[in-house]
PDB file of C-alpha atoms in Angstrom:
ATOM      1  CA  UNK A   1     -28.558   5.937 -52.577  1.00  0.00           C
ATOM      2  CA  UNK A   2     -31.555   6.973 -54.654  1.00  0.00           C
ATOM      3  CA  UNK A   3     -35.192   7.227 -53.641  1.00  0.00           C
ATOM      4  CA  UNK A   4     -37.371   8.153 -56.588  1.00  0.00           C
ATOM      5  CA  UNK A   5     -40.931   7.763 -57.777  1.00  0.00           C
ATOM      6  CA  UNK A   6     -40.010   8.554 -61.407  1.00  0.00           C
ATOM      7  CA  UNK A   7     -38.558   5.440 -63.093  1.00  0.00           C
ATOM      8  CA  UNK A   8     -37.251   7.259 -66.188  1.00  0.00           C
ATOM      9  CA  UNK A   9     -35.366   9.808 -64.066  1.00  0.00           C
ATOM     10  CA  UNK A  10     -34.034   7.045 -61.827  1.00  0.00           C
ATOM     11  CA  UNK A  11     -32.645   5.234 -64.851  1.00  0.00           C
ATOM     12  CA  UNK A  12     -31.107   8.461 -66.181  1.00  0.00           C
ATOM     13  CA  UNK A  13     -29.353   8.951 -62.818  1.00  0.00           C
ATOM     14  CA  UNK A  14     -28.134   5.361 -62.885  1.00  0.00           C
ATOM     15  CA  UNK A  15     -26.627   5.840 -66.366  1.00  0.00           C
ATOM     16  CA  UNK A  16     -25.044   9.170 -65.396  1.00  0.00           C
ATOM     17  CA  UNK A  17     -23.334   7.745 -62.330  1.00  0.00           C
ATOM     18  CA  UNK A  18     -22.297   4.544 -64.084  1.00  0.00           C
ATOM     19  CA  UNK A  19     -20.648   6.625 -66.819  1.00  0.00           C
ATOM     20  CA  UNK A  20     -18.360   7.912 -64.061  1.00  0.00           C
ATOM     21  CA  UNK A  21     -17.738   4.480 -62.581  1.00  0.00           C
ATOM     22  CA  UNK A  22     -20.134   4.914 -59.658  1.00  0.00           C
ATOM     23  CA  UNK A  23     -22.841   2.399 -58.848  1.00  0.00           C
ATOM     24  CA  UNK A  24     -25.956   3.596 -57.092  1.00  0.00           C
ATOM     25  CA  UNK A  25     -28.382   1.754 -54.866  1.00  0.00           C
ATOM     26  CA  UNK A  26     -32.033   2.346 -55.697  1.00  0.00           C
ATOM     27  CA  UNK A  27     -34.476   1.713 -52.891  1.00  0.00           C
ATOM     28  CA  UNK A  28     -38.040   0.632 -53.328  1.00  0.00           C
ATOM     29  CA  UNK A  29     -40.773   1.059 -50.752  1.00  0.00           C
ATOM     30  CA  UNK A  30     -40.501  -2.497 -49.450  1.00  0.00           C
ATOM     31  CA  UNK A  31     -36.916  -1.784 -48.326  1.00  0.00           C
ATOM     32  CA  UNK A  32     -38.341   0.598 -45.730  1.00  0.00           C
ATOM     33  CA  UNK A  33     -41.571  -1.165 -44.740  1.00  0.00           C
ATOM     34  CA  UNK A  34     -41.809  -4.861 -45.673  1.00  0.00           C
ATOM     35  CA  UNK A  35     -45.131  -6.679 -45.644  1.00  0.00           C
ATOM     36  CA  UNK A  36     -44.618  -7.768 -42.034  1.00  0.00           C
ATOM     37  CA  UNK A  37     -44.736  -4.067 -41.124  1.00  0.00           C
ATOM     38  CA  UNK A  38     -47.891  -3.543 -43.221  1.00  0.00           C
ATOM     39  CA  UNK A  39     -45.938  -2.331 -46.267  1.00  0.00           C
ATOM     40  CA  UNK A  40     -47.630  -2.724 -49.612  1.00  0.00           C
ATOM     41  CA  UNK A  41     -46.520  -2.475 -53.232  1.00  0.00           C
ATOM     42  CA  UNK A  42     -48.316   0.764 -54.142  1.00  0.00           C
ATOM     43  CA  UNK A  43     -47.006   2.658 -51.094  1.00  0.00           C
ATOM     44  CA  UNK A  44     -44.776   5.354 -52.588  1.00  0.00           C
ATOM     45  CA  UNK A  45     -41.068   5.042 -51.864  1.00  0.00           C
ATOM     46  CA  UNK A  46     -40.910   8.798 -51.198  1.00  0.00           C
ATOM     47  CA  UNK A  47     -43.505   8.471 -48.440  1.00  0.00           C
ATOM     48  CA  UNK A  48     -41.777   5.367 -47.068  1.00  0.00           C
ATOM     49  CA  UNK A  49     -38.372   7.092 -46.934  1.00  0.00           C
ATOM     50  CA  UNK A  50     -39.787  10.195 -45.234  1.00  0.00           C
ATOM     51  CA  UNK A  51     -41.593   8.084 -42.653  1.00  0.00           C
ATOM     52  CA  UNK A  52     -38.530   5.934 -41.920  1.00  0.00           C
ATOM     53  CA  UNK A  53     -36.437   9.101 -41.513  1.00  0.00           C
ATOM     54  CA  UNK A  54     -38.996  10.571 -39.125  1.00  0.00           C
ATOM     55  CA  UNK A  55     -39.068   7.353 -37.090  1.00  0.00           C
ATOM     56  CA  UNK A  56     -35.293   7.375 -36.751  1.00  0.00           C
ATOM     57  CA  UNK A  57     -35.290  11.075 -35.848  1.00  0.00           C
ATOM     58  CA  UNK A  58     -37.941  10.581 -33.151  1.00  0.00           C
ATOM     59  CA  UNK A  59     -36.277   7.442 -31.771  1.00  0.00           C
ATOM     60  CA  UNK A  60     -39.210   5.349 -33.027  1.00  0.00           C
ATOM     61  CA  UNK A  61     -41.992   7.284 -31.309  1.00  0.00           C
ATOM     62  CA  UNK A  62     -45.430   7.010 -32.947  1.00  0.00           C
ATOM     63  CA  UNK A  63     -45.094   9.275 -35.964  1.00  0.00           C
ATOM     64  CA  UNK A  64     -47.238  11.159 -38.455  1.00  0.00           C
ATOM     65  CA  UNK A  65     -45.508  12.654 -41.501  1.00  0.00           C
ATOM     66  CA  UNK A  66     -47.236  15.353 -43.545  1.00  0.00           C
ATOM     67  CA  UNK A  67     -45.605  16.183 -46.885  1.00  0.00           C
ATOM     68  CA  UNK A  68     -46.813  19.328 -48.640  1.00  0.00           C
ATOM     69  CA  UNK A  69     -45.779  19.033 -52.278  1.00  0.00           C
ATOM     70  CA  UNK A  70     -47.669  18.685 -55.537  1.00  0.00           C
ATOM     71  CA  UNK A  71     -49.808  16.301 -53.540  1.00  0.00           C
ATOM     72  CA  UNK A  72     -50.476  16.571 -49.801  1.00  0.00           C
ATOM     73  CA  UNK A  73     -49.702  13.251 -48.157  1.00  0.00           C
ATOM     74  CA  UNK A  74     -49.977  12.096 -44.587  1.00  0.00           C
ATOM     75  CA  UNK A  75     -48.661   8.800 -43.291  1.00  0.00           C
ATOM     76  CA  UNK A  76     -48.693   7.323 -39.796  1.00  0.00           C
ATOM     77  CA  UNK A  77     -46.583   4.688 -38.119  1.00  0.00           C
ATOM     78  CA  UNK A  78     -46.593   3.061 -34.694  1.00  0.00           C
ATOM     79  CA  UNK A  79     -43.662   2.907 -32.282  1.00  0.00           C
ATOM     80  CA  UNK A  80     -43.083  -0.679 -33.459  1.00  0.00           C
ATOM     81  CA  UNK A  81     -42.642   0.479 -37.088  1.00  0.00           C
ATOM     82  CA  UNK A  82     -46.039  -0.808 -38.162  1.00  0.00           C
ATOM     83  CA  UNK A  83     -47.416   1.267 -41.015  1.00  0.00           C
ATOM     84  CA  UNK A  84     -50.790   2.509 -39.778  1.00  0.00           C
ATOM     85  CA  UNK A  85     -52.080   4.192 -42.935  1.00  0.00           C
ATOM     86  CA  UNK A  86     -52.454   7.609 -44.466  1.00  0.00           C
ATOM     87  CA  UNK A  87     -53.810   9.421 -47.446  1.00  0.00           C
ATOM     88  CA  UNK A  88     -53.126  11.564 -50.472  1.00  0.00           C
ATOM     89  CA  UNK A  89     -55.056  14.660 -51.517  1.00  0.00           C
ATOM     90  CA  UNK A  90     -54.339  17.426 -54.027  1.00  0.00           C
ATOM     91  CA  UNK A  91     -51.647  19.837 -52.884  1.00  0.00           C
ATOM     92  CA  UNK A  92     -52.436  23.276 -51.511  1.00  0.00           C
ATOM     93  CA  UNK A  93     -51.687  25.113 -54.780  1.00  0.00           C
ATOM     94  CA  UNK A  94     -53.846  22.667 -56.730  1.00  0.00           C
ATOM     95  CA  UNK A  95     -56.701  23.141 -54.266  1.00  0.00           C
ATOM     96  CA  UNK A  96     -56.500  26.959 -54.458  1.00  0.00           C
ATOM     97  CA  UNK A  97     -56.323  26.876 -58.265  1.00  0.00           C
ATOM     98  CA  UNK A  98     -59.347  24.595 -58.432  1.00  0.00           C
ATOM     99  CA  UNK A  99     -61.319  26.754 -56.003  1.00  0.00           C
ATOM    100  CA  UNK A 100     -60.568  29.934 -57.956  1.00  0.00           C
ATOM    101  CA  UNK A 101     -61.710  28.327 -61.220  1.00  0.00           C
ATOM    102  CA  UNK A 102     -65.018  27.208 -59.707  1.00  0.00           C
ATOM    103  CA  UNK A 103     -66.141  30.520 -58.845  1.00  0.00           C
TER     104      UNK A 103
END
């Protein structure tokens, strides 16, 4: 299974595995949170996969996932798997770099 937000890399992985006779399954965000659960097309598949994993881990308790990478994302979900919302801001390193350049 592949969860990726980089289409070119996803395709490269697909070709690599197929060259060895292995098919891969590529998930998109709607596989994790369909529209009936407030999913939407621009919701990143990486955020969707992390949130679904957290829901499973917490036995579907209300969940907030914070991912500290290049971007800092936070995403919330109800106990009934309804996507509640979230946000994206520059990551911590980007913020510190920007602050040091300002002053």
